[in-house]
Amino acid sequence: NAGVTQTPKFRILKIGQSMTLQCTQDMNHNYMYWYRQDPGMGLKLIYYSVGAGITDKGEVPNGYNVSRSTTEDFPLRLELAAPSQTSVYFCASSYSGQIPNYGYTFGSGTRLTVV
Amino acid sequence: GDSVTQMEGPVTLSEEAFLTINCTYTATGYPSLFWYVQYPGEGLQLLLKATKADDKGSNKGFEATYRKETTSFHLEKGSVQVSDSAVYFCALSGTSYGKLTFGQGTILTVHP
């Protein structure tokens, strides 16, 4: 199994450009999450989804959009890139919201730099 | 809201030294607590967990005890190895849709 696959691994954007970070999982997990990791900071939740067609905002959603048209895919869209969005982005999935029982599977991350 | 605070880092140790990384939390209700590890260039992996007060999570020689009275979940290992060099994150999970709240992470470097 591939687990959670994120693409691209690295990307440099210019201010005002747009891009989509891709996230795909092959474990039939219902729950999916996007986090960002800033230097010296913990991970912050951007958006999450509890199933296809259902998404909701996390702690830091401004400047981002998501969609969940299939169970497998959970892309994160940046519409107008800003330097404050320079970060490492992690996608994660879980079979259930009962994390102590089912746990998370993380992707390997996308390192984004906005210049 | 929920929050997690980890000790300031980074931490540098010699091989076979004793490791402690402090973690305290603020949360409503009865959260579950976790330690995640991130090796260079990889995503986070679950290291250990505890789901109720006085539970001890353990894995690969690492241990942490859920202390409700001090709201703490300190990570310990009796003898670290070079291969333990990584970033360690303390995290908690409340009851809402599996969302995790993370501490800021502690960089551990172990020298031979």
PDB file of C-alpha atoms in Angstrom:
ATOM      1  CA  ASN A   1       0.000   0.000   0.000  1.00  0.00           C
ATOM      2  CA  ALA A   2       1.154   3.519  -0.778  1.00  0.00           C
ATOM      3  CA  GLY A   3      -0.549   5.060   2.296  1.00  0.00           C
ATOM      4  CA  VAL A   4      -0.896   8.845   1.994  1.00  0.00           C
ATOM      5  CA  THR A   5       0.771  10.363  -1.056  1.00  0.00           C
ATOM      6  CA  GLN A   6       1.433  14.083  -1.359  1.00  0.00           C
ATOM      7  CA  THR A   7       2.589  15.913  -4.464  1.00  0.00           C
ATOM      8  CA  PRO A   8       4.656  17.902  -5.139  1.00  0.00           C
ATOM      9  CA  LYS A   9       7.373  17.485  -2.506  1.00  0.00           C
ATOM     10  CA  PHE A  10       8.783  20.951  -3.102  1.00  0.00           C
ATOM     11  CA  ARG A  11       7.447  24.068  -4.790  1.00  0.00           C
ATOM     12  CA  ILE A  12       8.412  27.718  -5.114  1.00  0.00           C
ATOM     13  CA  LEU A  13       5.596  30.146  -5.886  1.00  0.00           C
ATOM     14  CA  LYS A  14       5.588  33.836  -6.629  1.00  0.00           C
ATOM     15  CA  ILE A  15       3.310  36.124  -4.650  1.00  0.00           C
ATOM     16  CA  GLY A  16      -0.194  36.072  -6.121  1.00  0.00           C
ATOM     17  CA  GLN A  17       0.176  32.761  -7.929  1.00  0.00           C
ATOM     18  CA  SER A  18      -2.169  29.857  -7.331  1.00  0.00           C
ATOM     19  CA  MET A  19      -1.511  26.169  -6.862  1.00  0.00           C
ATOM     20  CA  THR A  20      -3.076  22.944  -5.664  1.00  0.00           C
ATOM     21  CA  LEU A  21      -1.377  20.580  -3.263  1.00  0.00           C
ATOM     22  CA  GLN A  22      -2.464  17.043  -3.982  1.00  0.00           C
ATOM     23  CA  CYS A  23      -3.208  14.389  -1.371  1.00  0.00           C
ATOM     24  CA  THR A  24      -4.323  10.832  -2.108  1.00  0.00           C
ATOM     25  CA  GLN A  25      -4.813   7.865   0.192  1.00  0.00           C
ATOM     26  CA  ASP A  26      -5.492   4.257  -0.733  1.00  0.00           C
ATOM     27  CA  MET A  27      -6.633   2.961   2.654  1.00  0.00           C
ATOM     28  CA  ASN A  28     -10.335   3.796   2.287  1.00  0.00           C
ATOM     29  CA  HIS A  29     -10.058   6.228   5.188  1.00  0.00           C
ATOM     30  CA  ASN A  30     -13.056   8.443   5.823  1.00  0.00           C
ATOM     31  CA  TYR A  31     -11.284  11.242   7.684  1.00  0.00           C
ATOM     32  CA  MET A  32      -8.659  13.435   6.052  1.00  0.00           C
ATOM     33  CA  TYR A  33      -6.777  16.481   7.321  1.00  0.00           C
ATOM     34  CA  TRP A  34      -4.476  19.247   6.146  1.00  0.00           C
ATOM     35  CA  TYR A  35      -1.928  20.693   8.558  1.00  0.00           C
ATOM     36  CA  ARG A  36       0.797  23.274   8.123  1.00  0.00           C
ATOM     37  CA  GLN A  37       4.067  23.256  10.031  1.00  0.00           C
ATOM     38  CA  ASP A  38       5.929  26.513  10.504  1.00  0.00           C
ATOM     39  CA  PRO A  39       9.523  26.601  11.814  1.00  0.00           C
ATOM     40  CA  GLY A  40       9.637  26.222  15.591  1.00  0.00           C
ATOM     41  CA  MET A  41       5.886  25.767  15.707  1.00  0.00           C
ATOM     42  CA  GLY A  42       3.647  22.790  16.019  1.00  0.00           C
ATOM     43  CA  LEU A  43       1.313  21.660  13.295  1.00  0.00           C
ATOM     44  CA  LYS A  44      -1.796  23.767  12.793  1.00  0.00           C
ATOM     45  CA  LEU A  45      -5.000  22.344  11.290  1.00  0.00           C
ATOM     46  CA  ILE A  46      -6.113  24.074   8.085  1.00  0.00           C
ATOM     47  CA  TYR A  47      -9.104  22.014   6.936  1.00  0.00           C
ATOM     48  CA  TYR A  48     -10.499  18.578   7.535  1.00  0.00           C
ATOM     49  CA  SER A  49     -13.048  16.230   5.991  1.00  0.00           C
ATOM     50  CA  VAL A  50     -15.113  13.460   7.548  1.00  0.00           C
ATOM     51  CA  GLY A  51     -16.131  11.925   4.231  1.00  0.00           C
ATOM     52  CA  ALA A  52     -16.660  12.599   0.550  1.00  0.00           C
ATOM     53  CA  GLY A  53     -18.542  15.852   0.038  1.00  0.00           C
ATOM     54  CA  ILE A  54     -18.052  17.038   3.638  1.00  0.00           C
ATOM     55  CA  THR A  55     -15.357  19.530   4.646  1.00  0.00           C
ATOM     56  CA  ASP A  56     -14.893  21.999   7.468  1.00  0.00           C
ATOM     57  CA  LYS A  57     -12.465  24.678   8.609  1.00  0.00           C
ATOM     58  CA  GLY A  58      -9.721  24.079  11.099  1.00  0.00           C
ATOM     59  CA  GLU A  59      -7.688  26.561  13.088  1.00  0.00           C
ATOM     60  CA  VAL A  60      -6.004  28.453  10.204  1.00  0.00           C
ATOM     61  CA  PRO A  61      -8.208  28.230   7.060  1.00  0.00           C
ATOM     62  CA  ASN A  62      -7.745  31.739   5.656  1.00  0.00           C
ATOM     63  CA  GLY A  63      -6.186  31.773   2.189  1.00  0.00           C
ATOM     64  CA  TYR A  64      -6.985  28.115   1.489  1.00  0.00           C
ATOM     65  CA  ASN A  65      -9.787  26.057  -0.001  1.00  0.00           C
ATOM     66  CA  VAL A  66     -10.445  22.329  -0.134  1.00  0.00           C
ATOM     67  CA  SER A  67     -12.751  19.871  -1.811  1.00  0.00           C
ATOM     68  CA  ARG A  68     -13.487  16.186  -1.254  1.00  0.00           C
ATOM     69  CA  SER A  69     -15.207  14.710  -4.271  1.00  0.00           C
ATOM     70  CA  THR A  70     -13.924  11.180  -3.637  1.00  0.00           C
ATOM     71  CA  THR A  71     -12.880   9.202  -0.571  1.00  0.00           C
ATOM     72  CA  GLU A  72      -9.316   8.971  -1.876  1.00  0.00           C
ATOM     73  CA  ASP A  73      -8.497  12.593  -2.739  1.00  0.00           C
ATOM     74  CA  PHE A  74      -8.343  15.742  -0.626  1.00  0.00           C
ATOM     75  CA  PRO A  75      -6.620  18.574  -2.554  1.00  0.00           C
ATOM     76  CA  LEU A  76      -5.677  21.871  -0.895  1.00  0.00           C
ATOM     77  CA  ARG A  77      -5.951  25.003  -3.027  1.00  0.00           C
ATOM     78  CA  LEU A  78      -4.005  28.241  -2.532  1.00  0.00           C
ATOM     79  CA  GLU A  79      -5.648  30.975  -4.594  1.00  0.00           C
ATOM     80  CA  LEU A  80      -3.389  34.008  -4.077  1.00  0.00           C
ATOM     81  CA  ALA A  81      -0.107  32.919  -2.567  1.00  0.00           C
ATOM     82  CA  ALA A  82       1.369  35.145   0.141  1.00  0.00           C
ATOM     83  CA  PRO A  83       4.743  34.929   1.938  1.00  0.00           C
ATOM     84  CA  SER A  84       2.881  33.998   5.135  1.00  0.00           C
ATOM     85  CA  GLN A  85       1.926  30.722   3.443  1.00  0.00           C
ATOM     86  CA  THR A  86       5.550  29.610   3.265  1.00  0.00           C
ATOM     87  CA  SER A  87       5.430  26.403   5.276  1.00  0.00           C
ATOM     88  CA  VAL A  88       5.547  22.626   5.180  1.00  0.00           C
ATOM     89  CA  TYR A  89       2.136  21.132   4.490  1.00  0.00           C
ATOM     90  CA  PHE A  90       1.113  17.705   5.737  1.00  0.00           C
ATOM     91  CA  CYS A  91      -1.883  15.685   4.721  1.00  0.00           C
ATOM     92  CA  ALA A  92      -3.122  12.943   7.049  1.00  0.00           C
ATOM     93  CA  SER A  93      -5.908  10.405   7.077  1.00  0.00           C
ATOM     94  CA  SER A  94      -7.711   8.168   9.531  1.00  0.00           C
ATOM     95  CA  TYR A  95     -10.371   5.480   9.278  1.00  0.00           C
ATOM     96  CA  SER A  96     -12.332   7.118  12.079  1.00  0.00           C
ATOM     97  CA  GLY A  97     -12.452  10.247  14.201  1.00  0.00           C
ATOM     98  CA  GLN A  98     -11.671   7.993  17.167  1.00  0.00           C
ATOM     99  CA  ILE A  99      -7.987   8.740  16.902  1.00  0.00           C
ATOM    100  CA  PRO A 100      -6.816   6.794  19.964  1.00  0.00           C
ATOM    101  CA  ASN A 101      -8.179   3.625  18.377  1.00  0.00           C
ATOM    102  CA  TYR A 102      -7.373   4.177  14.725  1.00  0.00           C
ATOM    103  CA  GLY A 103      -4.536   6.683  14.602  1.00  0.00           C
ATOM    104  CA  TYR A 104      -3.371   8.940  11.815  1.00  0.00           C
ATOM    105  CA  THR A 105      -1.339   8.152   8.701  1.00  0.00           C
ATOM    106  CA  PHE A 106       0.690  11.143   7.550  1.00  0.00           C
ATOM    107  CA  GLY A 107       2.027  11.947   4.119  1.00  0.00           C
ATOM    108  CA  SER A 108       5.674  12.951   3.758  1.00  0.00           C
ATOM    109  CA  GLY A 109       4.847  16.636   3.282  1.00  0.00           C
ATOM    110  CA  THR A 110       5.066  19.418   0.704  1.00  0.00           C
ATOM    111  CA  ARG A 111       7.593  22.188   1.312  1.00  0.00           C
ATOM    112  CA  LEU A 112       6.208  25.421  -0.142  1.00  0.00           C
ATOM    113  CA  THR A 113       8.103  28.692  -0.444  1.00  0.00           C
ATOM    114  CA  VAL A 114       6.354  31.896  -1.556  1.00  0.00           C
ATOM    115  CA  VAL A 115       8.674  34.637  -2.816  1.00  0.00           C
TER     116      VAL A 115
ATOM    117  CA  GLY B   1      -9.185  26.148  23.562  1.00  0.00           C
ATOM    118  CA  ASP B   2      -6.880  23.180  23.745  1.00  0.00           C
ATOM    119  CA  SER B   3      -3.138  23.781  23.805  1.00  0.00           C
ATOM    120  CA  VAL B   4       0.098  21.825  24.193  1.00  0.00           C
ATOM    121  CA  THR B   5       3.406  23.226  25.415  1.00  0.00           C
ATOM    122  CA  GLN B   6       6.720  21.435  24.968  1.00  0.00           C
ATOM    123  CA  MET B   7      10.047  22.242  26.519  1.00  0.00           C
ATOM    124  CA  GLU B   8      12.223  24.656  24.622  1.00  0.00           C
ATOM    125  CA  GLY B   9      14.724  22.956  22.366  1.00  0.00           C
ATOM    126  CA  PRO B  10      16.796  21.779  20.685  1.00  0.00           C
ATOM    127  CA  VAL B  11      18.191  18.972  22.827  1.00  0.00           C
ATOM    128  CA  THR B  12      21.665  17.558  22.189  1.00  0.00           C
ATOM    129  CA  LEU B  13      22.803  14.383  23.964  1.00  0.00           C
ATOM    130  CA  SER B  14      25.556  11.830  23.796  1.00  0.00           C
ATOM    131  CA  GLU B  15      24.696   8.239  22.965  1.00  0.00           C
ATOM    132  CA  GLU B  16      23.396   6.243  25.974  1.00  0.00           C
ATOM    133  CA  ALA B  17      22.355   9.402  27.842  1.00  0.00           C
ATOM    134  CA  PHE B  18      18.967   9.722  29.568  1.00  0.00           C
ATOM    135  CA  LEU B  19      16.310  11.688  27.721  1.00  0.00           C
ATOM    136  CA  THR B  20      13.420  13.726  29.056  1.00  0.00           C
ATOM    137  CA  ILE B  21      11.255  15.989  26.908  1.00  0.00           C
ATOM    138  CA  ASN B  22       8.628  17.858  28.893  1.00  0.00           C
ATOM    139  CA  CYS B  23       5.062  18.281  27.691  1.00  0.00           C
ATOM    140  CA  THR B  24       2.147  19.969  29.436  1.00  0.00           C
ATOM    141  CA  TYR B  25      -1.348  20.519  28.132  1.00  0.00           C
ATOM    142  CA  THR B  26      -4.538  22.493  28.598  1.00  0.00           C
ATOM    143  CA  ALA B  27      -7.789  20.901  27.527  1.00  0.00           C
ATOM    144  CA  THR B  28     -11.414  20.534  28.459  1.00  0.00           C
ATOM    145  CA  GLY B  29     -12.704  17.102  29.201  1.00  0.00           C
ATOM    146  CA  TYR B  30     -10.515  14.026  29.029  1.00  0.00           C
ATOM    147  CA  PRO B  31      -8.209  14.160  26.021  1.00  0.00           C
ATOM    148  CA  SER B  32      -6.026  11.384  24.697  1.00  0.00           C
ATOM    149  CA  LEU B  33      -2.318  12.178  24.568  1.00  0.00           C
ATOM    150  CA  PHE B  34       0.272  11.236  21.980  1.00  0.00           C
ATOM    151  CA  TRP B  35       3.928  11.497  21.098  1.00  0.00           C
ATOM    152  CA  TYR B  36       4.782  11.644  17.404  1.00  0.00           C
ATOM    153  CA  VAL B  37       8.259  11.433  15.866  1.00  0.00           C
ATOM    154  CA  GLN B  38       9.399  12.974  12.603  1.00  0.00           C
ATOM    155  CA  TYR B  39      12.596  11.713  10.988  1.00  0.00           C
ATOM    156  CA  PRO B  40      14.334  13.943   8.432  1.00  0.00           C
ATOM    157  CA  GLY B  41      12.397  14.231   5.181  1.00  0.00           C
ATOM    158  CA  GLU B  42       9.506  12.104   6.426  1.00  0.00           C
ATOM    159  CA  GLY B  43       6.008  12.567   7.761  1.00  0.00           C
ATOM    160  CA  LEU B  44       5.064  12.136  11.396  1.00  0.00           C
ATOM    161  CA  GLN B  45       4.796   8.661  12.918  1.00  0.00           C
ATOM    162  CA  LEU B  46       3.001   7.724  16.095  1.00  0.00           C
ATOM    163  CA  LEU B  47       5.505   6.833  18.803  1.00  0.00           C
ATOM    164  CA  LEU B  48       3.180   6.143  21.729  1.00  0.00           C
ATOM    165  CA  LYS B  49      -0.158   7.109  23.205  1.00  0.00           C
ATOM    166  CA  ALA B  50      -2.200   7.159  26.417  1.00  0.00           C
ATOM    167  CA  THR B  51      -5.942   7.469  26.589  1.00  0.00           C
ATOM    168  CA  LYS B  52      -6.693   8.023  30.287  1.00  0.00           C
ATOM    169  CA  ALA B  53      -5.131   9.276  33.493  1.00  0.00           C
ATOM    170  CA  ASP B  54      -2.223   7.196  34.844  1.00  0.00           C
ATOM    171  CA  ASP B  55      -1.900   5.237  31.586  1.00  0.00           C
ATOM    172  CA  LYS B  56       1.692   4.663  30.501  1.00  0.00           C
ATOM    173  CA  GLY B  57       2.417   4.557  26.789  1.00  0.00           C
ATOM    174  CA  SER B  58       5.599   2.833  25.645  1.00  0.00           C
ATOM    175  CA  ASN B  59       7.361   1.939  22.406  1.00  0.00           C
ATOM    176  CA  LYS B  60      10.979   1.405  21.256  1.00  0.00           C
ATOM    177  CA  GLY B  61      12.282   2.121  24.762  1.00  0.00           C
ATOM    178  CA  PHE B  62      10.382   5.413  25.053  1.00  0.00           C
ATOM    179  CA  GLU B  63       7.816   5.917  27.803  1.00  0.00           C
ATOM    180  CA  ALA B  64       5.338   8.607  28.850  1.00  0.00           C
ATOM    181  CA  THR B  65       2.759   8.643  31.663  1.00  0.00           C
ATOM    182  CA  TYR B  66      -0.515  10.558  31.493  1.00  0.00           C
ATOM    183  CA  ARG B  67      -0.542  12.721  34.650  1.00  0.00           C
ATOM    184  CA  LYS B  68      -3.891  14.430  35.010  1.00  0.00           C
ATOM    185  CA  GLU B  69      -2.999  16.139  38.296  1.00  0.00           C
ATOM    186  CA  THR B  70      -0.069  17.961  36.677  1.00  0.00           C
ATOM    187  CA  THR B  71      -1.540  17.989  33.132  1.00  0.00           C
ATOM    188  CA  SER B  72       1.678  16.509  31.827  1.00  0.00           C
ATOM    189  CA  PHE B  73       2.876  13.774  29.472  1.00  0.00           C
ATOM    190  CA  HIS B  74       6.672  13.859  29.609  1.00  0.00           C
ATOM    191  CA  LEU B  75       8.637  11.651  27.205  1.00  0.00           C
ATOM    192  CA  GLU B  76      11.550   9.615  28.612  1.00  0.00           C
ATOM    193  CA  LYS B  77      14.115   7.133  27.371  1.00  0.00           C
ATOM    194  CA  GLY B  78      16.795   5.574  29.501  1.00  0.00           C
ATOM    195  CA  SER B  79      19.515   5.288  26.860  1.00  0.00           C
ATOM    196  CA  VAL B  80      19.276   7.174  23.574  1.00  0.00           C
ATOM    197  CA  GLN B  81      20.863   6.095  20.309  1.00  0.00           C
ATOM    198  CA  VAL B  82      22.076   8.075  17.313  1.00  0.00           C
ATOM    199  CA  SER B  83      19.098   6.693  15.398  1.00  0.00           C
ATOM    200  CA  ASP B  84      16.745   8.499  17.822  1.00  0.00           C
ATOM    201  CA  SER B  85      17.768  11.842  16.341  1.00  0.00           C
ATOM    202  CA  ALA B  86      14.519  13.373  15.108  1.00  0.00           C
ATOM    203  CA  VAL B  87      11.841  15.932  15.948  1.00  0.00           C
ATOM    204  CA  TYR B  88       9.395  14.885  18.676  1.00  0.00           C
ATOM    205  CA  PHE B  89       5.876  16.295  18.938  1.00  0.00           C
ATOM    206  CA  CYS B  90       3.488  16.045  21.846  1.00  0.00           C
ATOM    207  CA  ALA B  91      -0.181  16.166  20.845  1.00  0.00           C
ATOM    208  CA  LEU B  92      -3.659  15.779  22.249  1.00  0.00           C
ATOM    209  CA  SER B  93      -6.947  14.678  20.788  1.00  0.00           C
ATOM    210  CA  GLY B  94     -10.241  15.894  22.162  1.00  0.00           C
ATOM    211  CA  THR B  95     -13.552  14.496  21.080  1.00  0.00           C
ATOM    212  CA  SER B  96     -14.101  16.512  17.916  1.00  0.00           C
ATOM    213  CA  TYR B  97     -13.617  14.640  14.627  1.00  0.00           C
ATOM    214  CA  GLY B  98     -10.155  13.380  15.442  1.00  0.00           C
ATOM    215  CA  LYS B  99      -8.496  16.763  15.281  1.00  0.00           C
ATOM    216  CA  LEU B 100      -5.067  16.890  16.906  1.00  0.00           C
ATOM    217  CA  THR B 101      -3.506  19.817  18.759  1.00  0.00           C
ATOM    218  CA  PHE B 102       0.294  19.757  18.588  1.00  0.00           C
ATOM    219  CA  GLY B 103       3.096  21.211  20.642  1.00  0.00           C
ATOM    220  CA  GLN B 104       5.852  23.106  18.844  1.00  0.00           C
ATOM    221  CA  GLY B 105       8.160  20.133  18.536  1.00  0.00           C
ATOM    222  CA  THR B 106      11.558  19.384  20.079  1.00  0.00           C
ATOM    223  CA  ILE B 107      14.607  18.668  17.940  1.00  0.00           C
ATOM    224  CA  LEU B 108      16.727  15.880  19.408  1.00  0.00           C
ATOM    225  CA  THR B 109      20.278  15.308  18.203  1.00  0.00           C
ATOM    226  CA  VAL B 110      22.249  12.362  19.567  1.00  0.00           C
ATOM    227  CA  HIS B 111      26.017  12.262  19.036  1.00  0.00           C
ATOM    228  CA  PRO B 112      28.107   9.045  19.056  1.00  0.00           C
TER     229      PRO B 112
END
